Amino acid sequence: MQLLAIVLYNADGRTRRLDFEPGALNIVTGESQAGKSALLTIVEYCLGRSTMMVPVGPIANTVAWYSTLWQLDDGGRAFVARPAPAPGKASTSGAMLEFGATLDAPPLSSLEVNIESRALREQMGRRIGIEENLSEPPVGSLRHPLEANIGHAALLCLQSQNEVASANTLFHRQGEPGIDQALRDTIPYFLGAVAHDEALKRAQLRDAKRNLTRLSNELERAENAALTIDVELNALLAEARAVGLVGEVDVAGRSDIVRILQGARVAQPQVAALADTEAQDRRLELQVTRDQVRAELRRVLDDRALLIHQEQAETGASASLRQQRDRLTVLARLPGFGDSSPSSVASAPLDTDTCPVCGHELEEPDPTAAALQIGLSELRAQVEVLTGARPAHRRAVADLDTRAAELRGEIRTADDALAHLERAYEMDAEANVDSRDFTRGRIDATLTRANLTDETQLEVLRQQLDRARMTVEALESDLDADNDREQLTSRLVAVGRDISRYAAQLQLEHSGDSVRLDLARLTVVTDTPTGPAPLFRIGSAANWIGYHLATHLALHRFLVEQNRPVPRLLMLDQPTQAHYPAEADNATGAPEDDADRVAVRRMFELMRDVVAELAPKFQMIVCDHADLPESWFQTAVRYRWRAGVKLIPADWINEG
């Protein structure tokens, strides 16, 4: 994958297009603050980075969409466009991605978000050949597994102005948190030290190890169960009898026990839920006592009702007698009536044939005074008898009420005792149901183990375990860590040879010694007679830039020759900055000092030679102040931004 064009869209539809030649050295030369460094950030943004790193200023103020057009190795093209982040925001995840054989940058009206940046990186990575891969962290590490994508590949293709001259960082964004570890995890895959199907094999190995552990545990349980299964089956049979799932049956061996227990899993209880006969007798006794007390209570209530009825009747008769008595009391005004003795009454001078008031003769003579006196005496005696019986009635009714209250208390006591027994009965029944369910569960578990203890089943498990063990061993041999280290070391040695050769061509310090890429520390190390010297211990910015250039050219030469899934692009920003100390040098593009001029020419000659060697499979884009007079250099210059010419057209800035 190589870059064909960068296209910037103004909000009014105007575009700023920069075309680049694939398979060649492309140079963008110009003065400072012309927008050269922004090209690298635009390319990275269009490769899926969420954060837009274009500096605040004319570019961010005038560009509405950033886009890139890519030439794919299969002959097709890919167009990637990203909208500018919203005002006040630094990132966005939206993007537009299209593939086509003759695809070109569309007008602004056709741009629309159709993909998310994560999916963009995945699809672009698949198109350049990044297969499914996964870098597993060491056992016990807190890091998550990492899958390489085109975003990780871009870290090997870009070198910003600050990075290319750094003594401490060798790769793009290496100093950011997590990026250094991502580089260590993904570079072995991009170098080919990790097999293309290693991720699949690692997943298969994880599954195979889990299966091996499962079968090993299952066989161990089956073998242990075979030693004790008969004892467990007999104990379980006795438990099933106790809870009523099995009746009293004769068994002849394990097969009979298994058959009976299999039936017990769905059998209904064969014994009463309440087996406590003493509790049953107590309940019957309470019921009989309660019924007897209820019968006595009914009798007491009947007697009380009878007494009350009698009292009501006597009260009516007494009232009648008192009325008659009161009527006869007027006789006390008759002469001699006060003497109530019979002799006095008989001798009273009363004429029974005449009216005692008016003296007229009576047609029917009234009762004699003596007779009335006798009747009055009898009425008084009867009233006294009835009046004297009332206290006895009231005491009898009170006694019956007291007895009725006592009987009701006895009935409540019997009812409470029966309710308590009923609750106990229900709880006992529920406990028995739970016990039966628990026993059924134990029967299921035990019968499962009994099936595993069959010798035929044990042999099947042993064979499955052997096959699983062989699968694990085969996958582990394919994923041998020692072999992976050897593969990586071999590739790093090949890259190191080219680094040494290019360093010598650039006449860098220690270039005569062995130079290697130290992946653990992500730096270049020269093995001097006095010991290894990492990049930060090699002095001068010229050496740092030179080793950066030599390392990345050597790395990409290896990636191209091995056809690894990395964009065939190396983009450098200001690689000659160490040789342009004066602003006048930046303006002219030619160092004043002859030594600097020779060093700059040597660097670009190395770029030219490597690109020509790998053509048409490798492309370089260099943004720099350098503007050498050599014809091959001038041929490689695509854009010259001097005398007011910049990335953003002046009319965009003025109108903005």
XYZ file of C-alpha atoms in Angstrom:
656
model
C 0.000 0.000 0.000
C 1.444 3.334 -1.127
C 0.161 6.886 -0.974
C -1.198 8.415 -4.176
C -2.597 11.699 -2.913
C -3.542 13.824 0.064
C -6.716 15.848 -0.496
C -7.945 18.602 1.814
C -11.520 19.908 1.550
C -12.573 23.433 2.374
C -16.081 23.891 3.746
C -17.129 25.629 0.488
C -16.097 22.612 -1.617
C -12.671 23.754 -2.801
C -9.869 21.211 -2.514
C -6.112 21.237 -2.021
C -4.631 18.139 -3.637
C -1.069 16.820 -3.267
C -0.145 13.934 -5.563
C 2.734 11.538 -4.854
C 4.448 8.970 -7.019
C 4.385 5.381 -5.786
C 7.622 3.387 -5.859
C 9.750 6.537 -5.777
C 11.363 9.139 -3.561
C 8.993 12.080 -3.057
C 10.362 15.297 -1.565
C 8.358 18.230 -0.226
C 10.790 21.063 0.382
C 10.144 24.505 1.742
C 10.535 27.026 4.457
C 9.471 26.681 8.048
C 5.784 27.041 8.916
C 4.695 26.118 5.430
C 2.724 23.063 6.566
C 5.204 20.306 5.744
C 4.989 18.645 9.159
C 1.188 18.544 8.964
C 1.342 16.034 6.109
C 2.519 13.283 8.444
C -0.247 13.966 10.961
C -2.858 13.975 8.167
C -1.662 10.609 6.890
C -1.731 9.142 10.397
C -5.219 10.570 11.000
C -6.459 8.936 7.802
C -4.948 5.603 8.907
C -7.354 5.505 11.845
C -5.879 7.552 14.661
C -8.735 9.097 16.638
C -6.888 12.251 17.707
C -6.147 14.908 15.137
C -2.669 16.339 15.817
C -2.693 19.179 13.273
C -1.633 22.354 15.129
C -4.208 25.019 15.845
C -3.995 27.596 13.094
C -4.715 27.993 9.362
C -4.997 24.260 8.643
C -7.389 23.472 11.483
C -9.381 26.658 10.740
C -9.919 26.042 7.032
C -10.047 22.282 6.435
C -13.406 20.523 6.842
C -12.338 17.038 5.669
C -8.925 15.351 5.447
C -8.498 12.513 2.980
C -5.910 10.202 1.431
C -5.946 8.064 -1.710
C -3.998 4.788 -1.561
C -2.670 2.390 -4.179
C -3.100 -1.216 -2.980
C -0.767 -4.071 -3.887
C -3.576 -5.954 -5.634
C -4.049 -3.099 -8.130
C -7.082 -1.568 -6.430
C -7.388 1.704 -4.638
C -8.664 2.838 -1.245
C -10.064 6.264 -0.431
C -10.079 7.291 3.231
C -11.643 10.545 4.425
C -12.003 11.853 7.966
C -14.067 14.873 9.017
C -12.320 17.493 11.094
C -13.112 17.195 14.814
C -15.955 19.385 16.039
C -14.982 22.806 17.386
C -13.456 22.446 20.822
C -12.794 18.737 20.276
C -9.504 17.034 19.473
C -10.763 13.656 18.264
C -13.498 11.902 16.357
C -14.185 8.285 15.438
C -16.114 8.818 12.199
C -14.589 8.064 8.804
C -15.386 7.313 5.185
C -13.851 4.293 3.448
C -14.272 3.181 -0.155
C -12.488 0.623 -2.330
C -12.360 0.563 -6.119
C -10.159 -0.204 -9.100
C -10.246 3.318 -10.600
C -11.267 5.205 -7.472
C -10.426 8.897 -7.139
C -11.147 11.629 -4.615
C -14.858 12.559 -4.840
C -16.269 16.101 -4.384
C -17.151 17.403 -0.937
C -20.868 16.778 -1.471
C -20.196 13.029 -1.778
C -18.332 12.716 1.496
C -20.192 10.992 4.305
C -19.240 8.994 7.373
C -19.798 5.286 6.737
C -17.410 3.583 9.151
C -15.881 3.929 12.598
C -12.116 4.383 13.007
C -11.643 1.002 14.714
C -13.357 -0.806 11.849
C -11.384 1.354 9.410
C -8.090 0.082 10.822
C -9.336 -3.498 10.706
C -10.552 -3.368 7.092
C -7.501 -1.550 5.827
C -5.296 -4.015 7.660
C -7.087 -6.972 6.053
C -6.602 -5.435 2.606
C -2.821 -5.229 3.051
C -2.635 -8.760 4.447
C -2.745 -8.363 8.238
C -4.275 -11.682 9.233
C -5.876 -12.654 12.499
C -3.171 -12.472 15.117
C -2.958 -12.141 18.858
C -0.019 -11.373 21.094
C -0.464 -13.190 24.412
C 1.074 -11.513 27.477
C 3.180 -13.667 29.817
C 1.389 -15.741 32.435
C 0.542 -13.575 35.436
C 0.757 -10.320 33.484
C -1.992 -7.743 33.881
C -1.779 -6.775 30.205
C -4.524 -7.757 27.803
C -3.850 -9.743 24.612
C -3.088 -7.426 21.680
C -3.932 -7.913 18.013
C -1.798 -6.051 15.485
C -3.607 -3.742 13.043
C -2.692 -1.103 10.484
C -2.419 1.459 13.267
C 0.494 -0.509 14.725
C 2.001 -0.917 11.266
C 1.889 2.861 10.807
C 4.189 3.254 13.806
C 6.934 1.713 11.652
C 6.226 4.046 8.710
C 6.246 7.504 10.278
C 8.954 9.670 11.831
C 8.040 13.131 13.012
C 10.478 16.013 13.368
C 11.038 15.446 17.083
C 11.343 11.676 16.740
C 13.821 11.451 13.893
C 16.375 13.412 15.892
C 15.690 11.766 19.264
C 18.333 9.846 21.168
C 15.754 8.077 23.354
C 12.950 7.045 21.009
C 13.418 5.099 17.819
C 9.829 4.575 16.627
C 6.835 6.815 16.138
C 4.982 7.701 19.380
C 7.257 5.377 21.329
C 7.235 7.716 24.326
C 3.450 7.595 24.759
C 1.979 5.299 27.428
C 1.349 1.798 26.120
C 2.838 2.391 22.680
C 6.244 0.989 23.616
C 4.709 -2.298 24.744
C 2.490 -2.407 21.666
C 5.621 -2.111 19.522
C 7.323 -4.971 21.361
C 4.222 -7.125 20.950
C 3.538 -6.421 17.264
C 6.981 -6.045 15.633
C 7.656 -9.828 15.837
C 4.454 -10.416 13.878
C 5.315 -7.784 11.247
C 8.812 -9.268 10.908
C 7.335 -12.723 10.320
C 8.808 -14.268 13.444
C 5.273 -15.258 14.392
C 3.524 -17.706 12.068
C 0.467 -16.392 10.258
C -1.724 -19.007 11.921
C -0.163 -18.665 15.362
C -3.162 -16.819 16.764
C -5.415 -19.676 15.623
C -3.042 -22.269 17.033
C -2.835 -20.444 20.352
C -6.618 -20.423 20.563
C -6.634 -24.136 19.723
C -3.992 -24.741 22.376
C -6.082 -22.963 25.019
C -9.098 -25.074 24.114
C -7.012 -28.254 24.043
C -5.553 -27.546 27.490
C -9.008 -26.909 28.922
C -10.233 -30.170 27.376
C -7.203 -32.031 28.740
C -7.837 -30.689 32.237
C -11.500 -31.623 32.037
C -10.814 -35.173 30.890
C -8.076 -35.632 33.491
C -10.395 -34.532 36.291
C -13.228 -36.660 34.938
C -11.057 -39.786 34.775
C -9.730 -39.163 38.286
C -13.260 -38.835 39.650
C -14.373 -41.987 37.838
C -11.458 -44.027 39.147
C -12.023 -42.790 42.709
C -15.729 -43.480 42.434
C -15.093 -47.039 41.236
C -13.463 -47.806 44.573
C -16.382 -46.657 46.747
C -19.451 -46.823 44.518
C -20.910 -50.034 45.985
C -20.849 -48.652 49.510
C -22.459 -45.408 48.314
C -25.183 -47.245 46.403
C -26.167 -49.357 49.404
C -26.206 -46.328 51.687
C -28.303 -44.420 49.171
C -30.770 -47.312 48.919
C -31.226 -47.252 52.698
C -31.775 -43.483 52.562
C -34.369 -43.878 49.808
C -36.248 -46.412 51.956
C -36.198 -44.059 54.935
C -37.883 -41.210 53.018
C -40.401 -43.495 51.325
C -39.042 -43.554 47.793
C -38.302 -47.289 47.891
C -40.193 -50.086 49.572
C -38.834 -53.211 51.168
C -37.318 -55.127 48.244
C -34.591 -57.701 47.885
C -31.489 -56.811 45.869
C -28.910 -59.204 44.418
C -26.154 -56.853 43.270
C -25.137 -53.490 41.881
C -27.345 -53.780 38.805
C -30.452 -54.322 40.971
C -29.603 -51.374 43.195
C -29.041 -49.144 40.163
C -32.361 -50.241 38.642
C -34.269 -49.617 41.884
C -32.663 -46.214 42.397
C -33.413 -45.218 38.819
C -37.068 -45.933 39.536
C -36.889 -44.076 42.849
C -36.048 -40.829 41.052
C -39.685 -40.568 39.856
C -41.414 -42.749 42.501
C -44.214 -41.435 44.734
C -43.827 -41.750 48.543
C -44.838 -45.165 49.856
C -45.168 -44.239 53.565
C -47.206 -41.659 55.461
C -45.590 -38.293 55.713
C -46.234 -38.231 59.478
C -44.555 -41.249 61.070
C -44.843 -40.098 64.724
C -47.634 -42.339 66.171
C -47.396 -40.633 69.561
C -48.223 -37.323 67.918
C -51.149 -38.956 66.131
C -52.505 -40.375 69.422
C -52.138 -37.005 71.100
C -54.095 -35.356 68.311
C -56.931 -37.900 68.580
C -57.038 -37.480 72.377
C -57.304 -33.716 72.041
C -60.066 -34.036 69.482
C -62.102 -36.346 71.798
C -61.588 -34.050 74.791
C -62.593 -31.034 72.724
C -65.790 -32.755 71.564
C -66.692 -33.723 75.136
C -66.181 -30.227 76.410
C -68.258 -28.833 73.557
C -71.120 -31.229 74.498
C -70.978 -30.164 78.148
C -70.943 -26.530 77.094
C -74.090 -27.095 75.079
C -75.801 -28.629 78.159
C -74.766 -25.730 80.379
C -76.052 -23.245 77.869
C -79.374 -25.154 77.648
C -79.763 -25.086 81.467
C -79.005 -21.407 81.543
C -81.588 -20.730 78.871
C -84.181 -22.732 80.821
C -83.513 -20.827 84.032
C -83.767 -17.510 82.273
C -87.080 -18.559 80.690
C -88.416 -19.691 84.076
C -87.354 -16.455 85.704
C -89.101 -14.482 83.023
C -92.308 -16.531 83.627
C -92.117 -16.136 87.392
C -91.597 -12.439 87.068
C -94.881 -12.172 85.124
C -96.838 -14.223 87.718
C -95.381 -12.233 90.580
C -96.450 -9.019 88.948
C -100.011 -10.311 88.602
C -100.134 -11.397 92.226
C -98.822 -8.072 93.439
C -101.487 -6.326 91.441
C -104.200 -8.376 93.096
C -102.642 -7.878 96.504
C -102.538 -4.167 96.032
C -106.219 -4.140 95.157
C -107.161 -5.969 98.383
C -105.174 -3.699 100.651
C -108.157 -1.280 100.689
C -109.890 -3.783 102.971
C -107.667 -2.609 105.740
C -109.973 0.414 106.145
C -112.931 -1.838 107.147
C -113.714 -2.095 110.834
C -111.963 -4.963 112.507
C -110.042 -5.722 109.346
C -106.793 -5.056 110.902
C -107.154 -8.220 112.907
C -106.362 -10.840 110.513
C -107.131 -13.723 112.748
C -110.024 -15.910 111.651
C -112.000 -15.296 114.799
C -111.754 -11.525 114.472
C -112.713 -11.639 110.872
C -115.698 -13.861 111.622
C -116.990 -11.591 114.298
C -116.712 -8.395 112.258
C -120.021 -6.579 112.023
C -120.351 -6.616 108.265
C -123.575 -7.267 106.386
C -122.908 -9.306 103.364
C -126.313 -8.656 101.855
C -126.015 -4.892 101.813
C -123.443 -2.558 100.360
C -121.039 -1.431 103.023
C -120.863 2.036 101.429
C -124.386 2.959 100.499
C -126.388 0.411 102.486
C -128.488 -0.804 99.533
C -129.356 -4.438 99.340
C -127.211 -6.476 96.929
C -128.760 -8.792 94.409
C -125.583 -10.988 94.556
C -123.884 -10.719 97.867
C -120.095 -9.804 97.739
C -117.557 -12.021 99.335
C -117.403 -11.579 102.974
C -114.563 -9.627 104.482
C -113.346 -12.748 106.051
C -113.096 -14.444 102.687
C -111.257 -11.454 101.198
C -108.939 -11.426 104.142
C -108.087 -15.036 103.633
C -107.479 -14.443 99.894
C -105.265 -11.471 100.639
C -103.227 -13.500 103.061
C -102.790 -16.237 100.512
C -101.698 -13.710 97.840
C -99.133 -12.222 100.178
C -97.733 -15.666 100.930
C -97.449 -16.477 97.235
C -95.725 -13.143 96.456
C -93.266 -13.722 99.256
C -92.497 -17.205 97.932
C -91.849 -15.914 94.432
C -89.800 -12.966 95.637
C -87.646 -15.216 97.787
C -86.856 -17.565 94.837
C -85.231 -14.845 92.707
C -81.838 -14.806 94.447
C -81.526 -18.579 93.988
C -82.241 -18.222 90.250
C -79.654 -15.477 89.823
C -77.001 -17.529 91.631
C -77.798 -20.533 89.413
C -77.480 -18.434 86.217
C -74.218 -16.926 87.465
C -72.859 -20.379 88.205
C -73.824 -21.554 84.718
C -72.121 -18.482 83.151
C -68.938 -19.213 85.071
C -69.015 -22.849 83.987
C -69.642 -21.867 80.364
C -66.593 -19.539 80.437
C -64.466 -22.352 81.859
C -65.648 -24.757 79.174
C -64.954 -22.209 76.430
C -61.392 -21.793 77.792
C -60.922 -25.562 77.708
C -62.139 -25.627 74.096
C -59.707 -22.840 73.100
C -56.853 -24.703 74.781
C -57.724 -27.891 72.893
C -58.002 -25.952 69.599
C -54.575 -24.311 70.142
C -52.998 -27.675 70.916
C -54.526 -29.201 67.791
C -53.396 -26.225 65.665
C -49.891 -26.623 67.011
C -49.959 -30.306 66.093
C -51.259 -29.445 62.622
C -48.454 -26.922 62.083
C -45.939 -29.444 63.256
C -47.523 -31.955 60.901
C -47.249 -29.590 57.940
C -43.646 -28.688 58.778
C -42.805 -32.343 59.101
C -44.480 -33.050 55.783
C -42.506 -30.233 54.092
C -39.330 -31.525 55.656
C -40.086 -34.958 54.280
C -40.716 -33.486 50.829
C -37.364 -31.660 51.009
C -35.675 -34.838 52.191
C -37.117 -36.793 49.275
C -36.061 -34.111 46.779
C -32.578 -34.043 48.295
C -32.387 -37.829 48.088
C -33.492 -37.766 44.451
C -30.682 -35.319 43.709
C -28.169 -37.563 45.431
C -29.492 -40.496 43.428
C -28.928 -38.590 40.158
C -25.381 -37.633 41.122
C -24.496 -41.087 42.397
C -25.938 -42.901 39.383
C -23.913 -40.585 37.110
C -20.764 -41.646 38.917
C -21.915 -45.264 38.818
C -22.158 -45.063 35.027
C -18.623 -43.647 34.864
C -17.274 -46.483 36.968
C -18.087 -49.002 34.298
C -14.792 -50.439 33.065
C -15.699 -49.852 29.429
C -16.435 -46.194 30.160
C -13.177 -45.877 32.073
C -11.259 -47.191 29.088
C -13.022 -44.724 26.790
C -12.017 -41.874 29.109
C -8.404 -43.053 29.129
C -8.283 -43.083 25.331
C -9.828 -39.600 25.114
C -7.272 -38.333 27.625
C -4.393 -39.758 25.592
C -5.649 -38.082 22.412
C -6.080 -34.742 24.191
C -2.556 -34.983 25.602
C -1.103 -35.636 22.143
C -3.010 -32.646 20.716
C -1.598 -30.347 23.382
C 1.927 -31.630 22.839
C 1.660 -31.146 19.063
C 0.393 -27.566 19.412
C 3.024 -26.721 22.018
C 5.762 -27.992 19.713
C 4.399 -25.764 16.924
C 4.295 -22.831 19.341
C 7.664 -23.432 20.890
C 8.772 -20.237 22.639
C 12.433 -21.057 22.035
C 11.757 -21.443 18.338
C 9.930 -18.103 18.287
C 12.904 -16.413 19.925
C 15.239 -17.974 17.381
C 13.037 -16.826 14.511
C 12.929 -13.282 15.880
C 16.658 -13.205 16.558
C 17.386 -14.403 13.023
C 15.324 -11.613 11.522
C 16.785 -8.968 13.790
C 20.274 -10.083 12.811
C 19.361 -9.684 9.117
C 17.998 -6.201 9.801
C 21.099 -5.390 11.856
C 23.392 -6.221 8.935
C 21.631 -3.674 6.743
C 21.719 -1.109 9.557
C 25.465 -1.541 9.792
C 25.845 -1.208 6.032
C 23.726 1.931 5.826
C 25.426 3.452 8.872
C 28.763 2.946 7.213
C 27.471 4.601 4.053
C 26.385 7.569 6.172
C 29.752 7.512 7.974
C 28.197 7.428 11.408
C 30.166 6.849 14.573
C 30.682 3.152 15.504
C 29.392 2.136 12.084
C 32.367 -0.182 11.799
C 31.131 -2.189 14.784
C 28.249 -4.593 14.829
C 24.929 -2.739 14.961
C 21.698 -4.387 16.013
C 18.098 -3.524 16.763
C 17.353 -4.140 20.450
C 13.650 -4.912 20.545
C 13.511 -5.194 24.329
C 14.636 -1.584 24.780
C 13.391 -0.358 21.376
C 16.672 1.221 20.418
C 19.757 0.682 18.294
C 22.804 -0.805 19.987
C 26.363 -0.844 18.661
C 28.599 -3.549 20.078
C 31.860 -1.738 20.643
C 35.071 -3.330 21.995
C 34.273 -1.765 25.365
C 30.735 -3.055 25.480
C 27.307 -2.311 24.011
C 26.509 1.333 23.349
C 22.794 2.164 22.938
C 21.737 5.080 20.792
C 21.489 7.578 23.639
C 25.162 6.966 24.420
C 26.211 7.868 20.877
C 26.762 11.595 20.660
C 25.502 14.309 18.285
C 22.143 14.815 16.620
C 23.700 13.889 13.248
C 24.410 10.382 14.556
C 20.921 10.046 16.088
C 19.266 11.081 12.829
C 21.602 8.875 10.828
C 20.851 5.773 12.891
C 17.117 6.517 12.719
C 17.343 6.682 8.956
C 19.540 3.591 8.658
C 17.317 1.548 10.997
C 14.041 2.362 9.263
C 15.462 1.859 5.785
C 16.895 -1.515 6.841
C 13.636 -2.490 8.519
C 11.538 -1.606 5.464
C 13.954 -3.361 3.140
C 13.410 -6.547 5.138
C 9.622 -6.037 5.240
C 9.441 -5.499 1.470
C 11.654 -8.451 0.622
C 9.701 -10.734 2.972
C 6.364 -9.365 1.702
C 5.183 -8.522 5.200
C 1.810 -6.731 5.758
C 3.112 -3.217 6.387
C 2.400 -0.171 4.165
C 5.202 0.218 1.638
C 5.796 3.744 2.851
C 8.340 5.573 4.986
C 7.489 9.176 5.761
C 10.150 11.401 7.354
C 9.823 14.947 8.634
C 12.970 17.124 8.710
C 15.619 14.360 8.669
C 18.343 16.931 7.861
C 17.521 19.361 10.683
C 20.892 18.832 12.361
C 22.606 20.312 9.301
C 20.493 23.486 9.018
C 21.506 25.551 12.036
C 20.747 28.980 10.519
C 17.452 30.371 9.291
C 19.206 31.410 6.096
C 19.990 27.771 5.429
C 16.328 26.906 5.870
C 15.293 29.609 3.455
C 17.693 28.553 0.701
C 17.447 24.819 1.282
C 21.248 24.400 1.009
C 23.549 24.221 4.058
C 26.277 26.796 4.044
C 28.921 24.527 5.503
C 30.449 22.060 3.085
C 30.487 19.263 5.649
C 26.765 19.707 6.277
C 26.114 19.868 2.570
C 27.985 16.587 2.049
C 26.168 14.920 4.952
C 22.762 16.005 3.627
C 23.629 14.783 0.120
C 24.795 11.484 1.574
C 21.486 10.992 3.393
C 19.348 11.656 0.323
C 21.586 9.475 -1.828
C 20.984 6.607 0.597
C 17.227 7.186 0.390
C 17.410 7.319 -3.419
C 19.431 4.111 -3.635
C 17.218 2.095 -1.275
C 14.021 3.222 -3.014
C 15.531 2.390 -6.399
C 16.633 -1.022 -5.141
C 13.145 -1.858 -3.900
C 11.196 -0.138 -6.712
C 8.325 -0.227 -7.361
C 7.472 -1.779 -3.984
C 8.652 1.002 -1.711
C 7.825 4.692 -1.454
C 9.443 7.466 0.574
C 7.979 10.863 1.347
C 10.401 13.348 2.887
C 9.361 16.775 4.144
C 12.474 18.893 4.608
C 14.232 22.217 4.171
C 16.762 20.614 1.850
C 16.662 21.695 -1.780
C 19.833 20.329 -3.374
C 20.782 21.322 -6.894
C 21.465 17.761 -8.125
C 19.188 16.719 -10.956
C 18.054 13.470 -9.343
C 17.074 15.508 -6.253
C 15.151 18.049 -8.305
C 13.395 15.212 -10.100
C 12.257 13.834 -6.745
C 10.877 17.185 -5.556
C 7.075 17.113 -5.782
C 6.311 20.424 -4.071
C 8.382 23.485 -3.279
C 6.777 25.718 -0.674
C 8.717 28.961 -0.704
C 7.991 32.594 -1.419
C 4.556 32.422 0.214
C 3.470 29.074 -1.242
C 2.200 26.794 1.552
C 0.038 23.787 2.169
C -3.067 25.919 2.712
C -3.728 28.331 -0.179
C -3.549 31.983 0.716
C -7.124 32.654 -0.429
C -8.415 30.031 2.056
C -6.623 31.832 4.873
C -7.673 35.333 3.770
C -11.319 34.378 3.378
C -11.209 32.536 6.691
